[in-house]
Amino acid sequence: MELSRPNPFMARLPPPVRPGDRVGVAALSGAIDEQRLARGLENLTRLGLEPVLAENLNRKEFLFAGTDGERLESFHRLAADPTLKAIFFARGGHGLLRVLPFVDWQLLARHPRAYVGYSDLTPFLLEVVHRLGLVAFHGPMIAADFARDLLPEEEESLWSCLGGHFPQLLTVDSWVRQKPAQGPLLGGCLSLLTACLGTPFAPRLEGGLLFWEEVNEPLYRLDRMLTHLRLSGSLNGLSGMVVGHIVWDSDETSPDLALSELFQQTLGDFSWPLAHGMRSGHQSPNLTLPLGMGAVMDPTAGGLVVGER
């Protein structure tokens, strides 16, 4: 199999997480529903992990789980605890970008660990990859996915990633441009990737395999966001692109046809491989992805192989 690009920067795995470990539960974004949080914590405990809660989990200030200062201070207290093997996030929503410039990265570097979240946490996870050189996990959140009960395949995916069990094959439904490519797996929620353009936290995607997913956006906004990434130059140096769940907010009678047209109209003149239908994002199953880890888009294998062969 001839690959399109050599691998650039690769992150290293954090120490493994095992049943019985203490893990933090943080809230850097939106206010949290108490019942969903309680249900999610029950399921986290059922998996054999001991949750240690951020002090602001039940607070609400405007749209957020406490003031900017409260959210950040509570997170830093968790990050300073060397006994925590991972920090999960309670939910996404909005609010991470307000506190991201003030994260104490030196503190985080002193205690390498797994960070698990997605959606609004996308910029934070990518900063973990690039600033700390650690794989970060695009995976289930406590008051969201855990609260609805993880599917067996989601539990297996989470434990496999947290335990460092690689390589793994993540299948896709179909290919738009079918050819192999390799690079670090990067990305997350499309709207957060575009929200960071023009800031110090703009996604650094050169040589990477860009994963994206999105929820409740009409077709024209998906086109707008992809066009924004394109105009910024962010897509020029990709090795490939793989698309996860897209939860439609659209009157399109045929979402599959609309998606095909979107890829053709917006991304049709790029030459890198493009696949879609990977089972990760704002829909069940939300399989865990190791951002920053080397991966191969392999049409013969049927999807994305993450980790060394």
mmCIF file with all atom_site columns, C-alpha atoms in Angstrom, residues 168-279:
data_model
loop_
_atom_site.group_PDB
_atom_site.id
_atom_site.type_symbol
_atom_site.label_atom_id
_atom_site.label_alt_id
_atom_site.label_comp_id
_atom_site.label_asym_id
_atom_site.label_entity_id
_atom_site.label_seq_id
_atom_site.pdbx_PDB_ins_code
_atom_site.Cartn_x
_atom_site.Cartn_y
_atom_site.Cartn_z
_atom_site.occupancy
_atom_site.B_iso_or_equiv
_atom_site.pdbx_formal_charge
_atom_site.auth_seq_id
_atom_site.auth_comp_id
_atom_site.auth_asym_id
_atom_site.auth_atom_id
_atom_site.pdbx_PDB_model_num
ATOM 1   C CA . GLN A 1 168 ? -7.652  -0.378 16.265 1.00 0.00 ? 168 GLN A CA 1
ATOM 2   C CA . LEU A 1 169 ? -9.800  -0.317 13.138 1.00 0.00 ? 169 LEU A CA 1
ATOM 3   C CA . LEU A 1 170 ? -12.519 2.341  12.917 1.00 0.00 ? 170 LEU A CA 1
ATOM 4   C CA . THR A 1 171 ? -14.780 1.504  9.999  1.00 0.00 ? 171 THR A CA 1
ATOM 5   C CA . VAL A 1 172 ? -16.451 4.009  7.665  1.00 0.00 ? 172 VAL A CA 1
ATOM 6   C CA . ASP A 1 173 ? -19.633 3.700  5.631  1.00 0.00 ? 173 ASP A CA 1
ATOM 7   C CA . SER A 1 174 ? -18.316 4.961  2.303  1.00 0.00 ? 174 SER A CA 1
ATOM 8   C CA . TRP A 1 175 ? -15.469 6.631  0.453  1.00 0.00 ? 175 TRP A CA 1
ATOM 9   C CA . VAL A 1 176 ? -15.622 9.726  -1.736 1.00 0.00 ? 176 VAL A CA 1
ATOM 10  C CA . ARG A 1 177 ? -11.952 9.479  -2.746 1.00 0.00 ? 177 ARG A CA 1
ATOM 11  C CA . GLN A 1 178 ? -10.621 6.025  -2.087 1.00 0.00 ? 178 GLN A CA 1
ATOM 12  C CA . LYS A 1 179 ? -6.869  5.877  -1.549 1.00 0.00 ? 179 LYS A CA 1
ATOM 13  C CA . PRO A 1 180 ? -4.503  5.393  1.393  1.00 0.00 ? 180 PRO A CA 1
ATOM 14  C CA . ALA A 1 181 ? -2.990  8.159  3.509  1.00 0.00 ? 181 ALA A CA 1
ATOM 15  C CA . GLN A 1 182 ? -1.362  8.506  6.894  1.00 0.00 ? 182 GLN A CA 1
ATOM 16  C CA . GLY A 1 183 ? -0.819  11.139 9.563  1.00 0.00 ? 183 GLY A CA 1
ATOM 17  C CA . PRO A 1 184 ? -1.878  12.068 13.082 1.00 0.00 ? 184 PRO A CA 1
ATOM 18  C CA . LEU A 1 185 ? -5.616  11.948 13.716 1.00 0.00 ? 185 LEU A CA 1
ATOM 19  C CA . LEU A 1 186 ? -6.784  15.500 14.486 1.00 0.00 ? 186 LEU A CA 1
ATOM 20  C CA . GLY A 1 187 ? -10.045 17.398 14.636 1.00 0.00 ? 187 GLY A CA 1
ATOM 21  C CA . GLY A 1 188 ? -13.374 17.330 16.442 1.00 0.00 ? 188 GLY A CA 1
ATOM 22  C CA . CYS A 1 189 ? -16.560 19.361 16.195 1.00 0.00 ? 189 CYS A CA 1
ATOM 23  C CA . LEU A 1 190 ? -16.589 21.348 12.948 1.00 0.00 ? 190 LEU A CA 1
ATOM 24  C CA . SER A 1 191 ? -18.125 24.505 14.414 1.00 0.00 ? 191 SER A CA 1
ATOM 25  C CA . LEU A 1 192 ? -15.400 24.669 17.092 1.00 0.00 ? 192 LEU A CA 1
ATOM 26  C CA . LEU A 1 193 ? -12.646 24.141 14.532 1.00 0.00 ? 193 LEU A CA 1
ATOM 27  C CA . THR A 1 194 ? -13.911 27.147 12.590 1.00 0.00 ? 194 THR A CA 1
ATOM 28  C CA . ALA A 1 195 ? -14.580 29.227 15.726 1.00 0.00 ? 195 ALA A CA 1
ATOM 29  C CA . CYS A 1 196 ? -10.851 29.135 16.505 1.00 0.00 ? 196 CYS A CA 1
ATOM 30  C CA . LEU A 1 197 ? -9.673  30.447 13.146 1.00 0.00 ? 197 LEU A CA 1
ATOM 31  C CA . GLY A 1 198 ? -7.876  33.767 13.482 1.00 0.00 ? 198 GLY A CA 1
ATOM 32  C CA . THR A 1 199 ? -7.018  33.075 17.136 1.00 0.00 ? 199 THR A CA 1
ATOM 33  C CA . PRO A 1 200 ? -3.904  31.608 18.805 1.00 0.00 ? 200 PRO A CA 1
ATOM 34  C CA . PHE A 1 201 ? -5.885  28.360 19.054 1.00 0.00 ? 201 PHE A CA 1
ATOM 35  C CA . ALA A 1 202 ? -6.500  27.890 15.327 1.00 0.00 ? 202 ALA A CA 1
ATOM 36  C CA . PRO A 1 203 ? -6.220  24.176 14.498 1.00 0.00 ? 203 PRO A CA 1
ATOM 37  C CA . ARG A 1 204 ? -2.809  23.070 13.220 1.00 0.00 ? 204 ARG A CA 1
ATOM 38  C CA . LEU A 1 205 ? -3.694  20.388 10.698 1.00 0.00 ? 205 LEU A CA 1
ATOM 39  C CA . GLU A 1 206 ? -0.699  20.199 8.353  1.00 0.00 ? 206 GLU A CA 1
ATOM 40  C CA . GLY A 1 207 ? -0.008  16.576 7.432  1.00 0.00 ? 207 GLY A CA 1
ATOM 41  C CA . GLY A 1 208 ? -2.892  15.317 9.543  1.00 0.00 ? 208 GLY A CA 1
ATOM 42  C CA . LEU A 1 209 ? -5.975  13.218 8.964  1.00 0.00 ? 209 LEU A CA 1
ATOM 43  C CA . LEU A 1 210 ? -8.811  15.624 9.757  1.00 0.00 ? 210 LEU A CA 1
ATOM 44  C CA . PHE A 1 211 ? -11.818 14.122 11.529 1.00 0.00 ? 211 PHE A CA 1
ATOM 45  C CA . TRP A 1 212 ? -14.933 16.240 11.942 1.00 0.00 ? 212 TRP A CA 1
ATOM 46  C CA . GLU A 1 213 ? -18.513 15.791 13.052 1.00 0.00 ? 213 GLU A CA 1
ATOM 47  C CA . GLU A 1 214 ? -21.418 18.144 13.704 1.00 0.00 ? 214 GLU A CA 1
ATOM 48  C CA . VAL A 1 215 ? -24.895 18.354 15.231 1.00 0.00 ? 215 VAL A CA 1
ATOM 49  C CA . ASN A 1 216 ? -28.058 20.334 14.427 1.00 0.00 ? 216 ASN A CA 1
ATOM 50  C CA . GLU A 1 217 ? -26.642 22.431 11.616 1.00 0.00 ? 217 GLU A CA 1
ATOM 51  C CA . PRO A 1 218 ? -28.433 23.004 8.290  1.00 0.00 ? 218 PRO A CA 1
ATOM 52  C CA . LEU A 1 219 ? -26.660 22.257 5.041  1.00 0.00 ? 219 LEU A CA 1
ATOM 53  C CA . TYR A 1 220 ? -25.762 25.875 4.266  1.00 0.00 ? 220 TYR A CA 1
ATOM 54  C CA . ARG A 1 221 ? -23.954 26.246 7.592  1.00 0.00 ? 221 ARG A CA 1
ATOM 55  C CA . LEU A 1 222 ? -21.964 23.070 7.007  1.00 0.00 ? 222 LEU A CA 1
ATOM 56  C CA . ASP A 1 223 ? -20.952 24.499 3.637  1.00 0.00 ? 223 ASP A CA 1
ATOM 57  C CA . ARG A 1 224 ? -20.113 27.849 5.252  1.00 0.00 ? 224 ARG A CA 1
ATOM 58  C CA . MET A 1 225 ? -17.891 26.236 7.899  1.00 0.00 ? 225 MET A CA 1
ATOM 59  C CA . LEU A 1 226 ? -16.049 24.031 5.427  1.00 0.00 ? 226 LEU A CA 1
ATOM 60  C CA . THR A 1 227 ? -15.604 27.030 3.127  1.00 0.00 ? 227 THR A CA 1
ATOM 61  C CA . HIS A 1 228 ? -14.249 29.034 6.073  1.00 0.00 ? 228 HIS A CA 1
ATOM 62  C CA . LEU A 1 229 ? -11.674 26.314 6.757  1.00 0.00 ? 229 LEU A CA 1
ATOM 63  C CA . ARG A 1 230 ? -10.842 26.213 3.087  1.00 0.00 ? 230 ARG A CA 1
ATOM 64  C CA . LEU A 1 231 ? -10.376 29.988 2.757  1.00 0.00 ? 231 LEU A CA 1
ATOM 65  C CA . SER A 1 232 ? -8.126  29.990 5.818  1.00 0.00 ? 232 SER A CA 1
ATOM 66  C CA . GLY A 1 233 ? -5.791  27.520 4.095  1.00 0.00 ? 233 GLY A CA 1
ATOM 67  C CA . SER A 1 234 ? -6.344  24.937 6.817  1.00 0.00 ? 234 SER A CA 1
ATOM 68  C CA . LEU A 1 235 ? -7.322  22.188 4.363  1.00 0.00 ? 235 LEU A CA 1
ATOM 69  C CA . ASN A 1 236 ? -4.428  22.624 1.924  1.00 0.00 ? 236 ASN A CA 1
ATOM 70  C CA . GLY A 1 237 ? -1.885  20.504 3.749  1.00 0.00 ? 237 GLY A CA 1
ATOM 71  C CA . LEU A 1 238 ? -4.110  17.661 4.897  1.00 0.00 ? 238 LEU A CA 1
ATOM 72  C CA . SER A 1 239 ? -3.198  14.045 4.302  1.00 0.00 ? 239 SER A CA 1
ATOM 73  C CA . GLY A 1 240 ? -6.872  13.051 4.343  1.00 0.00 ? 240 GLY A CA 1
ATOM 74  C CA . MET A 1 241 ? -10.310 13.666 5.826  1.00 0.00 ? 241 MET A CA 1
ATOM 75  C CA . VAL A 1 242 ? -12.756 11.371 7.591  1.00 0.00 ? 242 VAL A CA 1
ATOM 76  C CA . VAL A 1 243 ? -16.235 12.513 8.630  1.00 0.00 ? 243 VAL A CA 1
ATOM 77  C CA . GLY A 1 244 ? -18.148 11.192 11.637 1.00 0.00 ? 244 GLY A CA 1
ATOM 78  C CA . HIS A 1 245 ? -21.780 11.631 12.659 1.00 0.00 ? 245 HIS A CA 1
ATOM 79  C CA . ILE A 1 246 ? -23.655 14.533 11.127 1.00 0.00 ? 246 ILE A CA 1
ATOM 80  C CA . VAL A 1 247 ? -26.952 15.064 12.941 1.00 0.00 ? 247 VAL A CA 1
ATOM 81  C CA . TRP A 1 248 ? -29.019 17.037 10.452 1.00 0.00 ? 248 TRP A CA 1
ATOM 82  C CA . ASP A 1 249 ? -31.066 20.153 11.069 1.00 0.00 ? 249 ASP A CA 1
ATOM 83  C CA . SER A 1 250 ? -32.310 20.310 7.538  1.00 0.00 ? 250 SER A CA 1
ATOM 84  C CA . ASP A 1 251 ? -35.389 20.038 5.329  1.00 0.00 ? 251 ASP A CA 1
ATOM 85  C CA . GLU A 1 252 ? -33.427 17.959 2.836  1.00 0.00 ? 252 GLU A CA 1
ATOM 86  C CA . THR A 1 253 ? -35.514 14.971 1.760  1.00 0.00 ? 253 THR A CA 1
ATOM 87  C CA . SER A 1 254 ? -32.347 12.944 1.136  1.00 0.00 ? 254 SER A CA 1
ATOM 88  C CA . PRO A 1 255 ? -29.551 13.726 3.597  1.00 0.00 ? 255 PRO A CA 1
ATOM 89  C CA . ASP A 1 256 ? -27.263 11.250 1.831  1.00 0.00 ? 256 ASP A CA 1
ATOM 90  C CA . LEU A 1 257 ? -27.730 13.063 -1.466 1.00 0.00 ? 257 LEU A CA 1
ATOM 91  C CA . ALA A 1 258 ? -27.231 16.445 0.212  1.00 0.00 ? 258 ALA A CA 1
ATOM 92  C CA . LEU A 1 259 ? -24.038 15.209 1.860  1.00 0.00 ? 259 LEU A CA 1
ATOM 93  C CA . SER A 1 260 ? -22.722 13.886 -1.444 1.00 0.00 ? 260 SER A CA 1
ATOM 94  C CA . GLU A 1 261 ? -23.391 17.258 -3.069 1.00 0.00 ? 261 GLU A CA 1
ATOM 95  C CA . LEU A 1 262 ? -21.723 19.067 -0.159 1.00 0.00 ? 262 LEU A CA 1
ATOM 96  C CA . PHE A 1 263 ? -18.550 17.029 -0.560 1.00 0.00 ? 263 PHE A CA 1
ATOM 97  C CA . GLN A 1 264 ? -18.515 17.565 -4.314 1.00 0.00 ? 264 GLN A CA 1
ATOM 98  C CA . GLN A 1 265 ? -19.249 21.304 -4.248 1.00 0.00 ? 265 GLN A CA 1
ATOM 99  C CA . THR A 1 266 ? -17.028 22.232 -1.295 1.00 0.00 ? 266 THR A CA 1
ATOM 100 C CA . LEU A 1 267 ? -14.233 19.662 -1.287 1.00 0.00 ? 267 LEU A CA 1
ATOM 101 C CA . GLY A 1 268 ? -14.354 18.230 -4.795 1.00 0.00 ? 268 GLY A CA 1
ATOM 102 C CA . ASP A 1 269 ? -11.094 19.685 -6.110 1.00 0.00 ? 269 ASP A CA 1
ATOM 103 C CA . PHE A 1 270 ? -8.849  18.467 -3.296 1.00 0.00 ? 270 PHE A CA 1
ATOM 104 C CA . SER A 1 271 ? -6.860  15.327 -4.054 1.00 0.00 ? 271 SER A CA 1
ATOM 105 C CA . TRP A 1 272 ? -6.530  13.813 -0.553 1.00 0.00 ? 272 TRP A CA 1
ATOM 106 C CA . PRO A 1 273 ? -8.705  10.814 0.352  1.00 0.00 ? 273 PRO A CA 1
ATOM 107 C CA . LEU A 1 274 ? -12.118 11.456 1.865  1.00 0.00 ? 274 LEU A CA 1
ATOM 108 C CA . ALA A 1 275 ? -14.334 8.993  3.731  1.00 0.00 ? 275 ALA A CA 1
ATOM 109 C CA . HIS A 1 276 ? -17.471 9.446  5.804  1.00 0.00 ? 276 HIS A CA 1
ATOM 110 C CA . GLY A 1 277 ? -19.711 7.534  8.163  1.00 0.00 ? 277 GLY A CA 1
ATOM 111 C CA . MET A 1 278 ? -17.275 6.916  11.029 1.00 0.00 ? 278 MET A CA 1
ATOM 112 C CA . ARG A 1 279 ? -19.256 6.243  14.203 1.00 0.00 ? 279 ARG A CA 1
#
